[in-house]
mmCIF file of C-alpha atoms in Angstrom:
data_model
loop_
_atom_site.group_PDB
_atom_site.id
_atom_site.type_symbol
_atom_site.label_atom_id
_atom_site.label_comp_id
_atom_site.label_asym_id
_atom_site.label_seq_id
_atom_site.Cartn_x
_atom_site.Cartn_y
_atom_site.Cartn_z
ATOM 1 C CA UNK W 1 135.071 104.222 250.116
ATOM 2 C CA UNK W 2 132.342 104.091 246.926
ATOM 3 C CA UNK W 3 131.743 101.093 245.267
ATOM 4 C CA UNK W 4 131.576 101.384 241.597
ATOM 5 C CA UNK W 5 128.297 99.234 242.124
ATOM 6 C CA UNK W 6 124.945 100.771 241.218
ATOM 7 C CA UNK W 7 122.985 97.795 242.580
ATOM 8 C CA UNK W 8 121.956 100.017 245.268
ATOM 9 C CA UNK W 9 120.888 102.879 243.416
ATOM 10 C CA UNK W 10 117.863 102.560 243.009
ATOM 11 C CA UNK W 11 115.434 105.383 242.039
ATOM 12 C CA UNK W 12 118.440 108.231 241.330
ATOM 13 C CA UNK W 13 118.436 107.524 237.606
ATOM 14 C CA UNK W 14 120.879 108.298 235.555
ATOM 15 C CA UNK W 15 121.209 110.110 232.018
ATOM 16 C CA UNK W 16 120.401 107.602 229.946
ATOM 17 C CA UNK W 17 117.662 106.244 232.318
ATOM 18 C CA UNK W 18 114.318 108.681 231.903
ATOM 19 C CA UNK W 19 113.531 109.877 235.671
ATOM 20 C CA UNK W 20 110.425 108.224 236.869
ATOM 21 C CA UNK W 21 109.023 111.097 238.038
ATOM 22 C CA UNK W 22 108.148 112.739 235.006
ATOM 23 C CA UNK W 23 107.402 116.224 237.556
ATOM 24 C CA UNK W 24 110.757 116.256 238.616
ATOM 25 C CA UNK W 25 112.044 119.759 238.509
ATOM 26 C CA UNK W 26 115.212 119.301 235.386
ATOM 27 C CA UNK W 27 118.734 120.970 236.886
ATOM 28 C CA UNK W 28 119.798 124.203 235.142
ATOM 29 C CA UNK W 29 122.535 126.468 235.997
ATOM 30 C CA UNK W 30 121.687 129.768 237.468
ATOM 31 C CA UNK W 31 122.253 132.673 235.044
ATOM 32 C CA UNK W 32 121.858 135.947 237.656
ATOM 33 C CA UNK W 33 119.074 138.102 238.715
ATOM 34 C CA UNK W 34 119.695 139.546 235.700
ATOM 35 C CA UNK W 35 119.009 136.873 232.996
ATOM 36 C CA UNK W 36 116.460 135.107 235.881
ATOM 37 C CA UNK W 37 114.267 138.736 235.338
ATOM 38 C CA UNK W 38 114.306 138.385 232.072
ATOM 39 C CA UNK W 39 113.096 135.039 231.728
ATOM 40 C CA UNK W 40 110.427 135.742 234.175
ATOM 41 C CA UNK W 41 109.064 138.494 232.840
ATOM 42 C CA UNK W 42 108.970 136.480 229.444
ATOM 43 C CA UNK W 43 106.998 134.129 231.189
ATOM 44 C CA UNK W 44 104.392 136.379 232.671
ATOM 45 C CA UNK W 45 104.024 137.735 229.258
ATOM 46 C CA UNK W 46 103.426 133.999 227.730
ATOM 47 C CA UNK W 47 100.907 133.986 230.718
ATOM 48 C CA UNK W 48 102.599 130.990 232.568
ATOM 49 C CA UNK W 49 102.748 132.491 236.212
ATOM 50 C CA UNK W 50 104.131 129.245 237.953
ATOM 51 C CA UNK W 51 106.911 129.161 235.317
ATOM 52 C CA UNK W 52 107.504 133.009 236.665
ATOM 53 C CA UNK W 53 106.918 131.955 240.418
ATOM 54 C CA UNK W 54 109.293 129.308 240.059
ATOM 55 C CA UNK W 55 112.098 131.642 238.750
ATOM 56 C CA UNK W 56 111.734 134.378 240.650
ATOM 57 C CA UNK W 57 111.426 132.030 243.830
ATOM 58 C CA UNK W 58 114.705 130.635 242.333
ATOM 59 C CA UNK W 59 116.255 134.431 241.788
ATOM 60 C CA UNK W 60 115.324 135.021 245.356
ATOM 61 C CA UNK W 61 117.123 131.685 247.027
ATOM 62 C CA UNK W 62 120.206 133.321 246.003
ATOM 63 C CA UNK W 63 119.616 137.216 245.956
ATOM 64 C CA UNK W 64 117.068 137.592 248.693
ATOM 65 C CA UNK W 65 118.237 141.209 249.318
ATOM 66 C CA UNK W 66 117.583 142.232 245.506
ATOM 67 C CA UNK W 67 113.747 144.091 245.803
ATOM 68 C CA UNK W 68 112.957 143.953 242.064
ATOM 69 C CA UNK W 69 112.211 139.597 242.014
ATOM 70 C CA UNK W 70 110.113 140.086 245.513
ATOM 71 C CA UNK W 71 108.412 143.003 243.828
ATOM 72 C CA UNK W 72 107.292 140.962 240.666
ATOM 73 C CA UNK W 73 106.982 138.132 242.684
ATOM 74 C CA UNK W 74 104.312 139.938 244.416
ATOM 75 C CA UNK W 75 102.212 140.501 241.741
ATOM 76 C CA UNK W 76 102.523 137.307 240.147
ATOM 77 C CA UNK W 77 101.144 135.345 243.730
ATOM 78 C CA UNK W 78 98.370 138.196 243.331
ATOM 79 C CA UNK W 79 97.142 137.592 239.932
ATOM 80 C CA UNK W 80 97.311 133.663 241.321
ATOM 81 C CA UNK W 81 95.129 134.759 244.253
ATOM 82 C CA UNK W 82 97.748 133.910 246.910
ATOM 83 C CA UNK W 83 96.737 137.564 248.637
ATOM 84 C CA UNK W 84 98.522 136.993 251.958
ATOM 85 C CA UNK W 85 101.474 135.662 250.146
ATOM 86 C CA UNK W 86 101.958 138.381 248.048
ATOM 87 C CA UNK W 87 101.249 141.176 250.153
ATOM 88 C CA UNK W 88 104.240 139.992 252.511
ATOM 89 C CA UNK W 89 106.042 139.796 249.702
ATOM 90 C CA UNK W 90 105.482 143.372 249.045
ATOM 91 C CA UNK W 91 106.159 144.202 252.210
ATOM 92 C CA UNK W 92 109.305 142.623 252.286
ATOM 93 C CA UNK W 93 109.857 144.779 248.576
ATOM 94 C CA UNK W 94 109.740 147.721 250.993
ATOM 95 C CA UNK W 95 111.686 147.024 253.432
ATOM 96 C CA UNK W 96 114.490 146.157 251.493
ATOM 97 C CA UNK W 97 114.240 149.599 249.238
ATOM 98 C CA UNK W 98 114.463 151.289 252.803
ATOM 99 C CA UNK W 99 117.388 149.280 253.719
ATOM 100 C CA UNK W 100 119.099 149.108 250.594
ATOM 101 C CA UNK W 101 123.429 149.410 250.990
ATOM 102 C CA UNK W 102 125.122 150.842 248.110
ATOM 103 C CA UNK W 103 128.340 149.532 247.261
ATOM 104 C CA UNK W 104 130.703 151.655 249.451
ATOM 105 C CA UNK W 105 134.893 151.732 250.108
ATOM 106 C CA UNK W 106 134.303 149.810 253.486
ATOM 107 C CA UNK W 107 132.422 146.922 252.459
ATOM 108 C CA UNK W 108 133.958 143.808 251.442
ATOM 109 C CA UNK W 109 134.937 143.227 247.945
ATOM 110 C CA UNK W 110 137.076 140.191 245.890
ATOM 111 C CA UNK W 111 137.918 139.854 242.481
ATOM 112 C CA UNK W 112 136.505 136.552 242.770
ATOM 113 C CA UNK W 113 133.028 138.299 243.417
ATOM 114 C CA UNK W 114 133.604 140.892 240.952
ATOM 115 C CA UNK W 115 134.585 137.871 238.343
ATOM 116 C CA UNK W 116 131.380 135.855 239.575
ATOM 117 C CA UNK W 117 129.294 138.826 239.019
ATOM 118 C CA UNK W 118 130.548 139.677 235.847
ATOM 119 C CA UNK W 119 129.978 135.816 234.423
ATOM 120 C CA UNK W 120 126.596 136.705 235.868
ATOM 121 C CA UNK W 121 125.916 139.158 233.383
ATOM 122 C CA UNK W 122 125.640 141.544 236.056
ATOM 123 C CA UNK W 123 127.943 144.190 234.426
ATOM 124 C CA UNK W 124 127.515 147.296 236.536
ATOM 125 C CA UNK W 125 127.940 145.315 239.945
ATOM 126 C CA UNK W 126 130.657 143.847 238.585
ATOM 127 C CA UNK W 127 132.306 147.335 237.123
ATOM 128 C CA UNK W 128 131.616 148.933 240.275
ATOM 129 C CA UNK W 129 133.827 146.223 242.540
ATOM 130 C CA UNK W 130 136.664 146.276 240.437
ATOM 131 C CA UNK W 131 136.485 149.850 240.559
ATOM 132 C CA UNK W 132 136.901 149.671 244.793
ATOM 133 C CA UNK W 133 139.348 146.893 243.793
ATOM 134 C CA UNK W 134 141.826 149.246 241.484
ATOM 135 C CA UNK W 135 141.507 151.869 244.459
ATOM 136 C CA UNK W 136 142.915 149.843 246.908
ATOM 137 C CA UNK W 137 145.228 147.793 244.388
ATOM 138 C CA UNK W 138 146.244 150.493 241.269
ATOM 139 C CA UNK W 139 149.286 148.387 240.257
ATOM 140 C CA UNK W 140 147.564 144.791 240.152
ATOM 141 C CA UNK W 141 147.972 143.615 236.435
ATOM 142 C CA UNK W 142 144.936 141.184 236.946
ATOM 143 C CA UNK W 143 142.849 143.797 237.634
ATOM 144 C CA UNK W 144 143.919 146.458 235.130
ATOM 145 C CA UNK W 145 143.851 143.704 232.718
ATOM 146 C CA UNK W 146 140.082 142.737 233.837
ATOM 147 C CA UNK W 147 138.987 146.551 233.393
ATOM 148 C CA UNK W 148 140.167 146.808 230.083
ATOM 149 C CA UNK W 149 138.671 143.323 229.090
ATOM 150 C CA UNK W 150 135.423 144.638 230.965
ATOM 151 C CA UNK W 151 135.788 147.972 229.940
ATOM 152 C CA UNK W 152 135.900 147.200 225.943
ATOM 153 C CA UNK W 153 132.885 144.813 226.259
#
């Protein structure tokens, strides 16, 4: 059971505390590739390449298959001089490109992925799974009601 004691809390802070490491890394919620790209790329133009490595290494811990963030990341450990680094990062651009699945009738697909997606900003993704979804399903009201919603945006 927790106590509702903070005696032995020490060092976790808390919001009205300031964190005593002032290096920390601050929490934010993940926006998508999509919005993570953009930011990025806004940093690499503001010339702050471990901003950009940061948020394309972020990107990448939860779309490692997408090539575009390994790609830029790439370039950004290059112009850092991390060679060996970004050339396997490249590499691993390729390979993905080679291996790259699109979204087909037999793959797996919910409308709590295509909602996820969608809140993601990732519009096209999300269009296409609902699409698969209103094959399989043509009479479910949740969904027709999503692509109009979607549809109208």
């Amino acid at each position: 059971m927790l106590a509702a004691s903070s005696d032995n809390m020490e060092g976790l802070g808390s919001p009205n505390t300031p964190s005593k490491h002032p290096d920390a890394p601050k929490p934010r919620i993940w926006l998508g590739v999509k919005e993570g790209l953009i930011e990025a790329k806004q940093a690499i133009e503001d010339k702050n390449l471990t901003l950009a490595e940061q948020l394309l290494r972020e990107i990448l811990e939860f779309a490692s298959a997408e090539p575009e963030p390994w790609h830029i990341l790439a370039a950004v450990l290059n112009r850092k001089g991390a060679l060996k680094e970004a050339k396997a990062c490249l590499k691993r651009t390729l390979i993905i490109q080679e291996t790259n699945i699109e979204l087909q009738s037999d793959l797996p697909v919910s409308k709590r992925v295509a909602k996820l997606l969608w809140a993601q900003n990732e519009s096209a993704a999300a269009l296409n799974m609902l699409a698969e979804l209103l094959l399989a399903q043509p009479e479910d009201t949740e969904l027709q009601a999503l692509q109009q919603i979607w549809t109208s945006s």
